[in-house]
XYZ file of C-alpha atoms in Angstrom:
545
model
C 0.000 0.000 0.000
C 1.328 3.441 -0.929
C 2.262 5.886 1.822
C 0.213 9.095 2.157
C 1.757 12.244 0.678
C 2.000 13.934 4.107
C 4.199 11.120 5.491
C 6.464 11.253 2.456
C 6.881 15.011 2.830
C 7.706 14.712 6.532
C 10.385 12.091 5.805
C 11.914 14.321 3.126
C 11.986 17.272 5.507
C 13.699 15.176 8.194
C 16.283 13.979 5.699
C 16.973 17.533 4.540
C 17.414 18.768 8.109
C 19.839 15.958 8.920
C 21.787 16.636 5.745
C 22.053 20.373 6.485
C 23.181 19.703 10.053
C 25.826 17.278 8.860
C 27.158 19.729 6.240
C 27.339 22.578 8.745
C 29.131 20.369 11.272
C 31.731 19.376 8.679
C 32.272 23.026 7.741
C 32.824 23.983 11.386
C 35.295 21.123 11.901
C 37.216 22.039 8.757
C 37.423 25.696 9.810
C 38.648 24.785 13.268
C 41.331 22.433 11.941
C 42.616 25.136 9.594
C 42.878 27.582 12.468
C 44.773 25.029 14.528
C 47.167 24.265 11.682
C 47.821 27.926 10.941
C 51.404 28.624 12.042
C 51.961 31.139 14.781
C 53.898 34.315 13.972
C 57.610 33.914 14.333
C 59.088 35.392 17.470
C 62.516 36.893 17.667
C 64.756 34.514 19.586
C 68.063 35.138 21.275
C 70.927 35.978 18.974
C 73.479 33.287 18.281
C 76.842 33.245 16.562
C 76.068 29.908 14.847
C 74.890 30.010 11.260
C 71.184 29.590 10.752
C 69.855 26.253 9.510
C 66.896 26.129 7.168
C 64.280 23.565 8.074
C 64.079 21.629 4.821
C 60.923 19.792 5.909
C 58.892 22.911 6.767
C 57.110 22.648 3.415
C 55.312 19.521 4.604
C 53.623 21.487 7.376
C 52.947 24.500 5.172
C 51.444 22.458 2.345
C 47.739 23.113 2.011
C 46.950 19.617 0.865
C 48.707 16.360 0.169
C 47.264 14.272 -2.624
C 48.815 10.809 -2.988
C 49.615 10.132 -6.596
C 48.090 6.923 -7.947
C 50.456 4.125 -8.859
C 49.559 2.751 -12.263
C 51.334 -0.322 -13.514
C 50.239 0.371 -17.085
C 52.128 3.665 -17.224
C 55.463 1.859 -17.444
C 57.608 3.073 -20.324
C 60.176 0.709 -21.725
C 63.613 1.864 -20.609
C 65.772 3.116 -23.432
C 69.499 2.657 -23.913
C 71.338 5.426 -25.715
C 74.574 4.431 -27.419
C 77.589 6.581 -27.957
C 76.883 9.603 -30.204
C 78.053 8.828 -33.687
C 81.050 10.705 -35.001
C 80.233 13.256 -37.650
C 80.667 11.503 -40.994
C 82.733 13.421 -43.483
C 83.157 13.296 -47.204
C 85.414 15.055 -49.691
C 83.877 17.175 -52.432
C 86.203 19.051 -54.768
C 89.144 18.560 -52.419
C 87.250 20.052 -49.481
C 86.288 17.935 -46.455
C 82.664 18.316 -45.384
C 81.317 17.510 -41.948
C 77.921 16.063 -41.119
C 76.359 19.521 -40.888
C 77.461 20.346 -44.435
C 76.624 16.980 -45.948
C 73.164 16.143 -47.198
C 70.960 14.638 -44.505
C 70.378 10.920 -44.658
C 66.737 10.161 -45.374
C 65.042 7.401 -43.464
C 63.211 4.702 -45.360
C 59.602 5.684 -45.752
C 57.009 3.093 -44.621
C 55.343 1.319 -47.500
C 53.026 -1.330 -46.075
C 50.411 -1.186 -43.339
C 52.748 -3.080 -41.013
C 55.488 -0.503 -41.614
C 53.126 2.311 -40.656
C 52.009 0.397 -37.559
C 55.597 -0.240 -36.410
C 56.437 3.428 -36.964
C 53.367 4.407 -34.921
C 54.462 2.183 -32.024
C 57.907 3.798 -32.154
C 56.408 7.292 -32.049
C 54.101 6.355 -29.179
C 57.041 5.008 -27.171
C 58.896 8.300 -27.734
C 55.890 10.271 -26.456
C 54.732 11.708 -29.799
C 51.064 10.865 -29.523
C 49.978 13.176 -32.340
C 52.301 11.577 -34.885
C 51.465 8.089 -33.668
C 47.715 8.671 -34.105
C 48.195 9.739 -37.720
C 50.315 6.686 -38.453
C 47.812 4.374 -36.753
C 45.030 5.790 -38.948
C 47.058 5.219 -42.125
C 47.883 1.665 -41.081
C 44.273 0.691 -40.351
C 43.038 2.296 -43.554
C 45.362 0.052 -45.516
C 44.655 -3.083 -43.460
C 42.056 -3.330 -40.702
C 43.831 -6.419 -39.266
C 47.286 -4.845 -39.103
C 47.361 -5.145 -35.307
C 47.056 -8.928 -35.627
C 49.910 -8.950 -38.146
C 52.036 -6.933 -35.728
C 51.344 -9.413 -32.930
C 52.129 -12.400 -35.124
C 55.450 -10.829 -36.139
C 56.720 -9.622 -32.749
C 54.850 -11.878 -30.287
C 54.082 -15.067 -32.207
C 53.951 -17.426 -29.229
C 51.469 -15.394 -27.228
C 48.706 -15.235 -29.813
C 48.753 -18.674 -31.485
C 47.527 -20.558 -28.431
C 44.085 -22.093 -28.903
C 41.287 -21.785 -26.349
C 41.071 -24.434 -23.645
C 37.785 -25.790 -25.009
C 39.303 -26.472 -28.442
C 42.401 -28.036 -26.890
C 40.232 -30.503 -24.955
C 38.196 -31.444 -28.032
C 41.146 -31.916 -30.398
C 43.687 -34.560 -29.295
C 47.314 -33.698 -29.851
C 49.003 -35.321 -32.810
C 52.270 -37.252 -32.443
C 54.132 -34.362 -34.097
C 52.734 -31.868 -31.564
C 53.613 -34.203 -28.689
C 57.177 -34.411 -29.985
C 57.447 -30.609 -30.313
C 56.367 -29.935 -26.727
C 56.788 -33.177 -24.734
C 56.633 -31.544 -21.296
C 53.374 -29.669 -22.016
C 55.103 -26.357 -21.246
C 53.530 -22.990 -21.858
C 53.605 -21.620 -25.372
C 55.552 -18.555 -24.249
C 58.477 -20.717 -23.104
C 61.085 -20.747 -25.899
C 62.478 -23.989 -27.293
C 60.256 -26.395 -25.409
C 61.615 -29.409 -27.270
C 64.423 -29.898 -24.775
C 62.169 -30.115 -21.714
C 62.498 -33.294 -19.725
C 59.757 -35.903 -19.526
C 60.985 -37.319 -16.216
C 59.401 -34.695 -13.946
C 58.893 -31.013 -13.219
C 61.704 -28.568 -13.843
C 63.989 -27.588 -10.990
C 63.576 -24.300 -9.209
C 66.177 -21.625 -9.788
C 68.074 -22.180 -6.478
C 68.126 -25.957 -7.030
C 69.232 -25.488 -10.628
C 72.123 -23.240 -9.576
C 73.095 -25.651 -6.796
C 73.325 -28.446 -9.367
C 76.151 -26.518 -11.084
C 78.412 -26.631 -8.014
C 80.365 -29.730 -9.077
C 80.911 -28.644 -12.666
C 84.080 -27.173 -14.100
C 84.825 -24.783 -16.938
C 85.009 -26.684 -20.198
C 87.016 -25.509 -23.165
C 85.767 -25.187 -26.707
C 85.331 -28.305 -28.822
C 87.863 -29.126 -31.568
C 87.280 -27.371 -34.854
C 87.326 -30.684 -36.715
C 87.391 -34.352 -35.870
C 90.833 -35.561 -34.917
C 92.233 -32.074 -34.280
C 93.449 -30.884 -30.913
C 91.083 -28.809 -28.814
C 91.976 -25.116 -28.497
C 93.602 -24.177 -25.199
C 91.448 -22.828 -22.346
C 93.717 -21.286 -19.665
C 90.769 -20.184 -17.519
C 89.747 -23.803 -16.986
C 93.110 -24.558 -15.328
C 92.891 -21.751 -12.771
C 92.247 -22.647 -9.114
C 89.023 -21.363 -7.617
C 90.883 -18.880 -5.384
C 92.531 -17.157 -8.353
C 89.366 -17.357 -10.439
C 87.346 -15.632 -7.699
C 90.003 -12.916 -7.479
C 89.770 -12.339 -11.249
C 85.978 -12.193 -11.097
C 86.164 -9.670 -8.263
C 88.326 -7.381 -10.377
C 85.799 -7.697 -13.203
C 82.958 -6.775 -10.838
C 84.830 -3.729 -9.545
C 85.497 -2.568 -13.108
C 81.920 -3.145 -14.347
C 79.327 -5.014 -12.312
C 77.219 -5.442 -15.437
C 79.971 -7.403 -17.187
C 80.370 -9.522 -14.074
C 76.671 -10.416 -14.073
C 76.756 -11.222 -17.803
C 79.518 -13.789 -17.200
C 76.751 -16.106 -16.001
C 75.821 -16.623 -19.664
C 79.228 -18.098 -20.537
C 78.999 -21.469 -18.805
C 77.389 -23.169 -15.835
C 80.451 -22.945 -13.614
C 80.654 -19.168 -14.001
C 76.889 -18.933 -13.507
C 77.302 -20.741 -10.188
C 80.098 -18.410 -9.060
C 78.204 -15.263 -10.076
C 75.098 -16.371 -8.184
C 76.716 -17.743 -5.019
C 80.072 -16.006 -4.478
C 79.008 -13.589 -1.735
C 82.512 -12.200 -1.197
C 82.392 -10.533 -4.602
C 78.934 -9.052 -3.982
C 80.104 -7.793 -0.588
C 82.962 -5.936 -2.261
C 80.529 -4.456 -4.794
C 78.058 -3.315 -2.111
C 80.673 -1.745 0.159
C 82.731 -0.207 -2.648
C 82.462 3.326 -3.946
C 82.344 2.274 -7.617
C 78.737 1.043 -7.780
C 77.866 0.304 -4.174
C 76.389 2.157 -1.255
C 79.615 3.909 -0.309
C 78.877 6.225 -3.251
C 75.403 7.051 -1.934
C 74.952 10.322 -0.030
C 72.549 10.612 2.883
C 73.625 14.196 3.694
C 74.043 17.210 1.410
C 77.527 17.294 -0.132
C 77.281 20.563 -2.085
C 75.213 23.700 -2.284
C 72.379 24.128 -4.738
C 74.662 25.917 -7.211
C 77.458 23.367 -6.632
C 79.415 25.555 -4.233
C 81.203 23.806 -1.325
C 79.209 23.617 1.875
C 80.102 25.919 4.732
C 82.214 23.890 7.173
C 80.719 25.715 10.147
C 77.209 24.828 9.009
C 78.166 21.160 8.624
C 79.661 21.096 12.113
C 76.619 22.855 13.575
C 74.257 20.301 12.014
C 76.252 17.452 13.499
C 76.379 19.210 16.870
C 72.607 19.536 16.861
C 72.324 15.794 16.299
C 74.893 14.881 18.959
C 73.817 17.261 21.671
C 76.492 19.953 21.446
C 79.655 17.910 20.916
C 82.313 19.908 19.041
C 83.557 18.074 15.960
C 85.926 18.919 13.147
C 84.832 18.439 9.515
C 87.093 15.382 9.239
C 85.488 13.829 12.314
C 82.045 14.583 10.907
C 82.876 12.765 7.657
C 84.343 9.807 9.516
C 81.339 9.541 11.828
C 78.894 9.646 8.942
C 80.835 6.920 7.151
C 80.684 4.729 10.248
C 76.945 5.348 10.579
C 76.428 4.384 6.947
C 78.398 1.161 7.382
C 76.440 0.297 10.543
C 73.120 0.911 8.785
C 74.241 -1.311 5.914
C 75.070 -4.186 8.265
C 71.730 -3.882 10.071
C 69.727 -3.861 6.851
C 71.739 -6.782 5.478
C 70.605 -9.163 8.221
C 67.147 -7.729 8.903
C 65.757 -7.132 5.413
C 67.918 -8.940 2.842
C 68.481 -12.349 4.456
C 72.236 -11.803 4.911
C 72.673 -11.880 1.129
C 74.869 -9.185 -0.366
C 73.575 -9.956 -3.852
C 69.971 -9.477 -2.745
C 70.928 -6.240 -1.035
C 72.612 -4.871 -4.149
C 69.550 -5.650 -6.272
C 66.817 -4.528 -3.889
C 68.189 -1.677 -1.756
C 67.437 1.774 -3.217
C 70.454 3.364 -4.868
C 71.256 5.931 -7.543
C 72.551 4.878 -10.944
C 75.125 7.187 -12.477
C 75.569 5.560 -15.908
C 72.393 7.136 -17.274
C 69.666 9.650 -16.530
C 66.053 9.650 -15.352
C 63.441 10.780 -17.906
C 59.803 11.712 -17.353
C 57.601 11.866 -20.467
C 54.477 13.973 -19.964
C 51.514 13.932 -22.348
C 48.257 15.765 -21.825
C 45.401 17.088 -23.940
C 44.526 20.788 -24.019
C 41.325 22.130 -25.523
C 41.717 24.290 -28.603
C 39.565 26.914 -30.284
C 37.683 26.532 -33.542
C 38.440 28.887 -36.386
C 35.917 31.630 -36.933
C 36.081 31.184 -40.714
C 35.261 27.467 -40.694
C 32.255 25.468 -39.575
C 33.179 22.501 -37.370
C 31.033 20.025 -35.500
C 33.550 19.447 -32.720
C 36.189 21.383 -30.787
C 39.842 20.751 -31.708
C 42.306 19.551 -29.082
C 46.070 19.877 -28.737
C 48.278 17.015 -27.562
C 51.103 18.571 -25.524
C 54.288 16.596 -24.904
C 57.290 17.651 -22.842
C 60.102 15.923 -20.986
C 61.788 16.261 -17.605
C 65.404 15.130 -17.384
C 67.256 14.459 -14.162
C 70.914 13.469 -14.095
C 72.611 12.752 -10.755
C 76.397 12.795 -10.315
C 78.551 10.816 -7.861
C 79.724 13.991 -6.076
C 76.191 14.861 -4.927
C 75.399 17.391 -7.675
C 72.537 17.194 -10.169
C 71.231 18.702 -13.407
C 67.526 19.241 -14.024
C 66.089 20.113 -17.419
C 62.557 20.755 -18.689
C 62.197 20.837 -22.472
C 60.161 19.639 -25.422
C 63.162 18.110 -27.178
C 63.253 14.334 -27.500
C 65.623 12.228 -25.374
C 67.815 11.230 -28.318
C 68.619 14.920 -28.889
C 69.218 15.773 -25.219
C 70.789 12.988 -23.160
C 74.254 13.198 -24.728
C 74.413 16.947 -23.964
C 73.352 16.595 -20.328
C 76.822 17.359 -18.914
C 78.347 19.962 -16.616
C 80.536 21.291 -19.408
C 77.576 22.032 -21.666
C 75.637 23.595 -18.807
C 78.504 25.986 -18.117
C 78.952 26.649 -21.859
C 75.357 27.763 -22.363
C 74.989 29.674 -19.114
C 73.082 32.847 -19.918
C 71.873 31.626 -23.323
C 75.219 31.727 -25.130
C 75.897 29.545 -28.167
C 72.343 29.173 -29.500
C 73.642 27.741 -32.791
C 75.274 24.700 -31.155
C 73.550 21.284 -30.947
C 73.791 21.465 -27.143
C 71.883 24.765 -26.958
C 69.059 22.984 -25.129
C 71.247 23.109 -22.005
C 70.604 26.858 -21.732
C 67.442 25.881 -19.810
C 69.280 23.501 -17.487
C 69.308 24.045 -13.720
C 72.045 23.215 -11.251
C 71.098 21.213 -8.205
C 72.052 18.697 -5.552
C 70.668 15.373 -4.302
C 70.672 13.095 -1.306
C 68.877 9.964 -0.133
C 66.679 9.612 2.917
C 67.898 7.889 6.061
C 66.770 7.137 9.606
C 67.320 10.809 10.526
C 64.538 11.808 8.108
C 62.152 9.090 9.303
C 63.020 8.382 12.960
C 59.670 6.718 13.703
C 59.582 4.517 10.586
C 60.458 0.853 10.461
C 63.423 -0.650 8.665
C 61.474 -1.149 5.444
C 60.374 2.504 5.301
C 63.564 4.025 6.675
C 65.064 4.444 3.200
C 63.694 4.752 -0.296
C 63.181 8.507 -0.859
C 65.227 10.900 -2.981
C 65.483 14.634 -2.278
C 66.589 16.966 -5.075
C 67.019 20.739 -4.734
C 67.663 22.854 -7.825
C 67.849 26.483 -8.854
C 64.540 28.286 -9.241
C 63.161 30.750 -11.729
C 65.211 33.491 -10.081
C 68.058 33.861 -7.601
C 65.697 34.038 -4.633
C 63.897 30.761 -5.385
C 64.869 27.125 -4.850
C 62.928 24.159 -6.202
C 62.616 21.001 -4.137
C 61.546 17.625 -5.512
C 60.732 14.653 -3.319
C 60.684 11.315 -5.127
C 60.443 7.710 -4.042
C 61.999 4.610 -5.579
C 59.789 2.071 -7.312
C 60.357 -0.940 -9.563
C 58.763 -1.081 -12.996
C 58.696 -3.753 -15.635
C 57.552 -7.316 -16.022
C 59.107 -10.213 -14.170
C 60.876 -8.160 -11.522
C 64.160 -8.152 -13.438
C 64.617 -4.387 -13.070
C 64.700 -2.894 -9.579
C 64.569 0.737 -8.454
C 64.401 1.991 -12.046
C 61.437 4.296 -11.406
C 61.143 7.535 -9.412
C 57.565 8.366 -8.434
C 56.567 11.854 -7.334
C 55.848 12.626 -3.694
C 55.823 16.409 -3.979
C 57.230 19.452 -5.726
C 57.762 22.787 -3.931
C 59.254 26.231 -4.440
C 61.074 27.966 -1.592
C 61.416 31.753 -1.348
C 64.691 32.527 0.399
C 63.716 36.144 1.121
C 60.341 35.514 2.767
C 61.003 31.947 4.000
C 57.789 30.742 2.352
C 57.001 27.451 0.653
C 54.643 27.065 -2.328
C 53.480 23.720 -3.656
C 53.291 22.879 -7.352
C 50.374 20.828 -8.609
C 51.381 17.529 -10.199
C 48.267 17.037 -12.283
C 49.964 15.970 -15.511
C 53.457 15.003 -14.370
C 54.521 11.383 -14.726
C 57.205 9.336 -12.942
C 60.835 9.249 -13.999
C 62.274 6.112 -15.596
C 65.955 5.309 -15.788
C 67.640 5.077 -19.201
C 71.210 3.943 -19.783
C 73.452 6.424 -21.645
C 76.759 4.898 -22.708
C 78.414 8.253 -23.351
C 78.341 8.938 -19.568
C 80.775 6.116 -18.899
C 80.353 3.115 -16.620
C 80.414 5.182 -13.413
C 78.950 8.416 -14.748
C 82.275 10.240 -14.635
C 81.844 11.946 -18.042
């Protein structure tokens, strides 16, 4: 039976009154919290001869709001590797030698088929050029509406040829199919013909342990009856071999890890020789001795004031007077102690696991953030259009960190291939003030000097061991001499399979500090995307170039 209209009206009035009371109560609570959070006016304190110390975390209290940025796994951008810049090719015309700038530009092969257009569109999309990629996608689908399937069959053949489970149950496997994949392995597993029929495959630790009794074998003879080529490495004792591998790891830890592809014996030593990984972790070449948990330079790369460094350490130690040398020694001891604690508490006493999982800076490349967003346009007054045009805006943020604690930050619309090789201190000094606009490295005229450091237990005293580290603080020059920019980033891992660790820097906040008024202003990060690490070979193995 329907309710009378008077009862319905009374219920609506009660609901409206409750809703108004709730809204007013929330408004009063919000106003009171803002008054409580409003900082009190600064009072003049007693004068002191010690230099003043800026509270670098005051922006967290002054920030009006803190919006956690969403973590999207689909936003991962494939890390790029930039080779050495090619030398300028030269040719001789009429007895005169011409450089690359004078020679005719080399034209790229134009796409002909629908698959060529589709591959070019994927390349443009990876580089961040969404406008160009959309045009190429349209051309590809106009020529062939199944071009995406052709692309998958060419680049990912094993992932798309698998039949549904219902069809596999109905159709029995032929003897040829049983011989091709005897272990019934997944289609994505390459070369399944060698899988054993005796039982399931060994796990990775058991597989590595099975290599312990093997030795290095030399190459087979070139022809039957001939003597085998000599293999001096196979005759080395394990003590000397481990010493050689340690020198390789100190020179380039990447080459040391790639030795596991040579043979099973070297794979066993790379995976289990913890003495080598201990040397790598504790060394200053690639390990945590090169990480900085305190500021090492000023924002404009000037040396830090020794008195200020001593005062900061005195504030932490309760007034003990220390020399700069004692401060450096004490910080080194604290870093070594923190490393030993984390080794046993978080990384299972494995130096290899610690090197892979503990947050650290990589100096043999740079961090790149590709930002794309759509901005509404305006229709022309001389044309009739049914819709409003839009503009796809693309720009890049570059961040290169140096082993001495300095940094370079750059915001530009130029593509990474045209920027990363010029991201050096020499080019930044060359183009200071906008000089040399005709040079290829003129993009560095917009570069900003800066400094970096990692977080430690002093920044998060109440956090656990897992959250004690993992943040990166970067301070750079601002738009003018009185401003300083501060970026707070956190380490993340991106990519499939967990092979890459700490190759992503996600935003936590971006602020501007006014040195004259001691005020902080927060930048909105509506369109900004995380940074992803890209290897640049021209920087050198340790980023010294």
